[in-house]
XYZ file of C-alpha atoms in Angstrom:
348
model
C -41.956 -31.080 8.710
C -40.323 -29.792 5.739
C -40.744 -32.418 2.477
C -37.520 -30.105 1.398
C -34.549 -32.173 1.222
C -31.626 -30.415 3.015
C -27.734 -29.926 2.161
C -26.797 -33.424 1.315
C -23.351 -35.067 1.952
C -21.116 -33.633 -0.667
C -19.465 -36.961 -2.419
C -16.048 -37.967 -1.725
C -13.455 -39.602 -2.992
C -14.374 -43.366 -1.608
C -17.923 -42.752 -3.087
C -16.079 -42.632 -6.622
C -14.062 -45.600 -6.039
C -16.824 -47.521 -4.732
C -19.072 -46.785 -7.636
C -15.568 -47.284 -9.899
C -14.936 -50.857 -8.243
C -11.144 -49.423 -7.555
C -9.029 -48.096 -4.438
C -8.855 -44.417 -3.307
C -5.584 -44.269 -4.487
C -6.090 -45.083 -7.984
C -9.264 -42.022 -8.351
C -6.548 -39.755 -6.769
C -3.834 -41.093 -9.678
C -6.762 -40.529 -12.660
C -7.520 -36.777 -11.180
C -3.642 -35.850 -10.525
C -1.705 -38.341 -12.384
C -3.974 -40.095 -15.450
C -0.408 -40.939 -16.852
C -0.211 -43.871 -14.215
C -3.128 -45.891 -14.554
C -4.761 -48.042 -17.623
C -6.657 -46.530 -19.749
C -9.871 -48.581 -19.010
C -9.710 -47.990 -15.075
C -9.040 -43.866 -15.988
C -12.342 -44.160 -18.603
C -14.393 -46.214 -15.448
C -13.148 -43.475 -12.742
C -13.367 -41.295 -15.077
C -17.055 -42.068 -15.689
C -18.013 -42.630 -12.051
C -16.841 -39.008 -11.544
C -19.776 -37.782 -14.053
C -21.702 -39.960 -12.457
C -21.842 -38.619 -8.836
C -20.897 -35.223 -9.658
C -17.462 -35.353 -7.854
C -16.154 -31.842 -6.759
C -12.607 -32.208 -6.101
C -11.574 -30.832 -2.856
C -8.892 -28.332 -3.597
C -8.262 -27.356 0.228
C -7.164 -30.941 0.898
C -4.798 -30.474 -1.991
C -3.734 -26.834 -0.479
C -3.038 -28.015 2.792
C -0.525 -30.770 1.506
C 1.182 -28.599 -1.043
C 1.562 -26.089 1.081
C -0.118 -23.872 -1.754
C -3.887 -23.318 -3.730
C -4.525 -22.876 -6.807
C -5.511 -19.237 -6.800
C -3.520 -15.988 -7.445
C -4.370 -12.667 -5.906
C -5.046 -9.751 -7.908
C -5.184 -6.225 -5.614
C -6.234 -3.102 -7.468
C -6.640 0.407 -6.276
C -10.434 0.518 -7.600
C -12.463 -2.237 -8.800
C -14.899 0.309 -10.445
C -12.454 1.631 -12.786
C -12.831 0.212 -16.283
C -9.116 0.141 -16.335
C -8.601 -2.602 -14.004
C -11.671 -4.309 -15.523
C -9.405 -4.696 -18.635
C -6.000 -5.626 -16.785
C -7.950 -8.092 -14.543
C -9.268 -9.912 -18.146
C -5.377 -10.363 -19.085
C -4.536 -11.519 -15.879
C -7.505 -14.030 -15.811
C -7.383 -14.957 -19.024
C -3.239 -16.387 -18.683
C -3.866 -18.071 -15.452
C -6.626 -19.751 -16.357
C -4.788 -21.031 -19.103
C -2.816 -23.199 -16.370
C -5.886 -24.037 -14.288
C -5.616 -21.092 -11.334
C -8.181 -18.951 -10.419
C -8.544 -15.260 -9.735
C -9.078 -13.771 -6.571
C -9.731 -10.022 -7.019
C -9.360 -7.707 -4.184
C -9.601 -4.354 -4.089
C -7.390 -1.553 -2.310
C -9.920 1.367 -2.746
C -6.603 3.199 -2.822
C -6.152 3.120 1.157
C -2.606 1.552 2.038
C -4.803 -0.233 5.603
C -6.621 -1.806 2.676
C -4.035 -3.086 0.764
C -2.105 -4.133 3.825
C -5.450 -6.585 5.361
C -5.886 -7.930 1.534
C -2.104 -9.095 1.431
C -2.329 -10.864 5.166
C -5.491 -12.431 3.509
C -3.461 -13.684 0.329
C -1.358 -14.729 3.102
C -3.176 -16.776 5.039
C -5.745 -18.301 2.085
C -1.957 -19.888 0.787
C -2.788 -17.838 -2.298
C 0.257 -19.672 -4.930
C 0.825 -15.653 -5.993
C -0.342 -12.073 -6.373
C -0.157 -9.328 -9.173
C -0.555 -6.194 -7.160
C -1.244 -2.489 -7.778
C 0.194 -0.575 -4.714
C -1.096 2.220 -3.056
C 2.659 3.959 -2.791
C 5.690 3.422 -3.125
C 6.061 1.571 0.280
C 7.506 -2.003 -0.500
C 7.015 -3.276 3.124
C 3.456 -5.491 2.332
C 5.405 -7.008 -0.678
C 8.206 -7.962 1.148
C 6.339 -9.278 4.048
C 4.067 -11.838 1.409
C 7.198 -12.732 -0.121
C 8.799 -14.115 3.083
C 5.561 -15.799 3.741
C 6.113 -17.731 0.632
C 3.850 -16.020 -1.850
C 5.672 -13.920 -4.791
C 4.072 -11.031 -6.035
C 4.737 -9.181 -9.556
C 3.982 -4.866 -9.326
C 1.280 -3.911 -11.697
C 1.911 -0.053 -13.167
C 4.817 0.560 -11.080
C 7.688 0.992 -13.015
C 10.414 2.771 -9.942
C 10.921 -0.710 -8.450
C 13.823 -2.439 -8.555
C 14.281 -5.363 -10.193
C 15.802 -7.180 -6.893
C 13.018 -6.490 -5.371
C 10.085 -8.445 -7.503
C 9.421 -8.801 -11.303
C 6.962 -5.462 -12.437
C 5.471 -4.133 -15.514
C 4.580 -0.877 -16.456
C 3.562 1.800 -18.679
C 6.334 4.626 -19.552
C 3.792 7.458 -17.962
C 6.976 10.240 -18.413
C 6.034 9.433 -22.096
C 2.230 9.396 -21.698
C 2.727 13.267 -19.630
C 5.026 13.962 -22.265
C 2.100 12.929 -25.275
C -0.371 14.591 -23.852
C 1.446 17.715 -23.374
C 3.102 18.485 -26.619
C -0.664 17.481 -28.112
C -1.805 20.721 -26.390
C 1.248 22.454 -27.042
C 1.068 22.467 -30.523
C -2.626 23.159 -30.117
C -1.435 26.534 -28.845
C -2.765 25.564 -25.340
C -0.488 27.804 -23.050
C -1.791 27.696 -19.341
C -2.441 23.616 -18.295
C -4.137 22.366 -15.283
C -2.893 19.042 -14.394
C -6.010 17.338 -12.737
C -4.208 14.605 -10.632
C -4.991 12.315 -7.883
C -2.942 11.363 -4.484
C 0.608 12.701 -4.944
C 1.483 9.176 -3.195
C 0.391 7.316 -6.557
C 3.568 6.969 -9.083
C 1.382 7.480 -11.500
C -0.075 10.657 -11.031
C 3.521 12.468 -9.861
C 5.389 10.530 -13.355
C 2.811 12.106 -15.653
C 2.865 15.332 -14.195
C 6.888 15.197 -14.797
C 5.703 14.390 -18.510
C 3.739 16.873 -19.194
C 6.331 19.491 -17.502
C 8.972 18.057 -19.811
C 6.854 18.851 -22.801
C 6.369 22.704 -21.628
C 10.270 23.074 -21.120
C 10.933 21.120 -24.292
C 9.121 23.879 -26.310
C 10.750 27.068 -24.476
C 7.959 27.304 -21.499
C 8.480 27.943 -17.990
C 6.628 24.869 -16.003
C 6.110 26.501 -13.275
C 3.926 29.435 -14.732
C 2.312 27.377 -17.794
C 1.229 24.282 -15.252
C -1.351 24.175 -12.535
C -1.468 21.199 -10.874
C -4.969 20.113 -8.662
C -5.286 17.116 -6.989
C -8.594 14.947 -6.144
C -8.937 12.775 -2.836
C -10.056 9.829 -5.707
C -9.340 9.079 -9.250
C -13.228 8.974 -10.140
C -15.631 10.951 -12.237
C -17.162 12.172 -9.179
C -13.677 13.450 -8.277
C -13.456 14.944 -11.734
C -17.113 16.742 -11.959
C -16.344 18.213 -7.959
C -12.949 18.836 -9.319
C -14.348 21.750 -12.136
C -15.400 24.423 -10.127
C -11.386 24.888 -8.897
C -10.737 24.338 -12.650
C -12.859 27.561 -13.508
C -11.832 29.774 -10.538
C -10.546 32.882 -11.185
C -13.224 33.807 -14.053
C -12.713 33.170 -17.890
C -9.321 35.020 -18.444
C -7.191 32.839 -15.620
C -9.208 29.760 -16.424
C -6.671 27.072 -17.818
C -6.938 26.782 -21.980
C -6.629 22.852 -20.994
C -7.130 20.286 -18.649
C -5.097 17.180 -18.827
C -6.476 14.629 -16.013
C -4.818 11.548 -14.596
C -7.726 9.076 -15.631
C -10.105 9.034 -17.663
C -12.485 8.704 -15.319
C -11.680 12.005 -13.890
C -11.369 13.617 -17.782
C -14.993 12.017 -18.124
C -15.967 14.092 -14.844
C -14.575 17.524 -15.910
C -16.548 17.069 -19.642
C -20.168 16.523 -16.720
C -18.720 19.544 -14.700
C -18.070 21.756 -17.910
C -21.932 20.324 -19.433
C -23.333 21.238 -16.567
C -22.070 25.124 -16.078
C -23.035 25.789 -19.824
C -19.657 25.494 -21.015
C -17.670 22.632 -23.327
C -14.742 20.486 -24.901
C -12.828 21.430 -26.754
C -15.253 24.812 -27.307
C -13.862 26.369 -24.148
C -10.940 24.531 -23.093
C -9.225 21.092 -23.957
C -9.940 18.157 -22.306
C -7.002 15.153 -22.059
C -8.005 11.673 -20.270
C -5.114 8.742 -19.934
C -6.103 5.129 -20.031
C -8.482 4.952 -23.514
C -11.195 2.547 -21.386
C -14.276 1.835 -23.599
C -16.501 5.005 -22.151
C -13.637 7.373 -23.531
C -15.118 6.728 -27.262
C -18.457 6.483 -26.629
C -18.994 10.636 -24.887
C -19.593 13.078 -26.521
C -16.856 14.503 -27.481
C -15.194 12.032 -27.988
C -12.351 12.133 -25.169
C -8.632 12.650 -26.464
C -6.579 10.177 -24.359
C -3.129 8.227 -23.931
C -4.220 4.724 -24.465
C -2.331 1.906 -22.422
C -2.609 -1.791 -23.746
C -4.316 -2.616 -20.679
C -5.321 -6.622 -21.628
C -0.962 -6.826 -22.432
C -0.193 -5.239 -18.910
C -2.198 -7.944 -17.138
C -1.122 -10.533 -19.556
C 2.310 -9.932 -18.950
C 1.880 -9.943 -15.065
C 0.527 -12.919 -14.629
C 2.982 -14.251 -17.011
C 6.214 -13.167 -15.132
C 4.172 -14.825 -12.260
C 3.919 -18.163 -13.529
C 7.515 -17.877 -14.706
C 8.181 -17.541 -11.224
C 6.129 -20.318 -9.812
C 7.601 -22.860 -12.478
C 10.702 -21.957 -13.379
C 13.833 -22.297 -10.778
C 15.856 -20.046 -12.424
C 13.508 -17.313 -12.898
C 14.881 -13.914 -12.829
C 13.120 -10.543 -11.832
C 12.436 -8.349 -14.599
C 11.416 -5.487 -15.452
C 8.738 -4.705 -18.380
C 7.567 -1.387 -19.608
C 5.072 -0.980 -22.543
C 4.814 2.339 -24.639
C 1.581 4.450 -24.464
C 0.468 6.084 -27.554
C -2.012 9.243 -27.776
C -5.563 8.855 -29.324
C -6.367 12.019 -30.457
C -10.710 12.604 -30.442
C -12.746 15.344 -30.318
C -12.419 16.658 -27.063
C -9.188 18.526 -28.509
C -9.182 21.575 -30.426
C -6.610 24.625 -31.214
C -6.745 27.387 -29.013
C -9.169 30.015 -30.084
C -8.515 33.778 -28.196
């Protein structure tokens, strides 16, 4: 036989008011209600607690609120330092009123997002900040009529009677990033995008488009638009031999991708076939996660404040939880362009 103790009894409420000398009902006033009980029974419960260890059992507490004390937080890809950043803001604020963060990720597949909401669903989650797939409102709507509200992360065509949201103006970002390479002298512009489903990708495109007609250029000749199955750096690198087809007088002067991620990809695919930023064509990222300083070049970019946009999620969440007369609304931040060295004037 095994001298290895096994799993022992976890301890329980009556163990800490048998070791405390006091009822049941006064440990469960010190852990949810110190206000009601003297402050030498609360130091005595309080101690027993240390004592034994005492886990409170917060599916006990779920079942009879009706609620846990855990948000959801569904992004398209858990891999992407962008979401690391957001999912930091959004931790950070509801910790600050004792929830937890359960992250789930959508891998960008609407079947996906749809089994991680039923989850949310079914775990009583109190709320969830979401990143959707599409535009498709249907999985929000259903969580909200099972009595979980949800705030829209980076989607900013939602209406505000529908849930609260916060975005990122990416017509602005497209627009940044364009007129950059515009008044580099960049003339023909590949658009590396991903799914035309995501908001993002088709608002930054409009940008960018905006910028050409803004200075006197026809769109439709001075923009070519390619679009990867994933916003990755895989995506990116596979992404470079389109990029280059056509030989070096119909390859774009610049590439202005979705991500950085993919931006990151196209400076591997470039490396790789002898050729580089901004030496033989500009290279424009959007996001400004940590890796877009530290390649080499360094990787021009339109920076979102991604710690604010989960901040501010979670935020408009908690408003909602607490607040009766909460009201939807709808945030947008500004991006701004960080110019590096992965830019450069157009050289004939």
């Amino acid at each position: 036989m095994s001298s290895s103790e096994g799993p022992r009894r976890p301890v329980g409420i009556n163990d800490v008011a048998a070791r405390a000398g006091v009822s049941p009902g006064t440990v469960s006033n010190v852990l949810n209600r110190p206000e009601r009980v003297a402050e030498s029974t609360r130091r005595r419960v309080e101690r027993a607690v240390q004592e034994l260890d005492y886990v409170r059992n917060s599916s006990g507490r779920s079942l009879r609120s009706g609620r846990s004390d855990s948000v959801g937080l569904l992004v398209l890809d858990v891999t992407n330092p962008f979401f690391a950043e957001v999912a930091r803001g959004v931790e950070d604020t509801a910790g600050e009123e004792g929830l937890a963060v359960v992250l789930l990720n959508s891998a960008e597949q609407a079947a996906r997002q749809r089994r991680s909401i039923r989850l949310l669903a079914e775990q009583r989650a109190a709320g969830a900040v979401i990143m959707p797939v599409d535009g498709d409102t249907t999985d929000l709507l259903w969580l909200r009529k099972q009595g979980v509200p949800g705030v829209l992360l980076d989607r900013g065509d939602v209406s505000a009677e529908t849930a609260c949201s916060v975005s990122v103006d990416n017509h602005a970002g497209g627009m940044a990033a364009g007129r950059h390479l515009i008044n580099l002298g960049h003339e023909r512009i590949t658009y590396l995008s991903g799914p035309a489903e995501l908001e993002q990708c088709r608002t930054r495109l409009e940008g960018l488009r905006a910028a050409v007609a803004e200075s006197g250029g026809d769109p439709d000749r001075a923009v070519r638009v390619i679009r990867t199955a994933q916003l990755n750096a895989e995506s990116g690198e596979k992404a470079v031999e389109e990029v280059l087809a056509g030989g070096p007088r119909r390859r774009p002067q610049a590439v202005f991708c979705t991500n950085d991620q993919l931006a990151v990809g196209v400076l591997k695919g470039l490396g790789e076939r002898g050729l580089s930023a901004p030496g033989d064509l500009s290279v424009v990222g959007y996001d400004d996660v940590n890796l877009a300083a530290l390649v080499h070049p360094g990787l021009t970019t339109v920076a979102q404040p991604k710690y604010e946009l989960g901040r501010a999620a979670m935020e408009l969440l908690l408003s909602e939880l607490n607040d009766q007369e909460h009201h939807h609304e709808r945030l947008r931040f500004a991006p701004e362009l960080v110019v590096r060295g992965s830019t450069a004037a157009y050289r004939p």
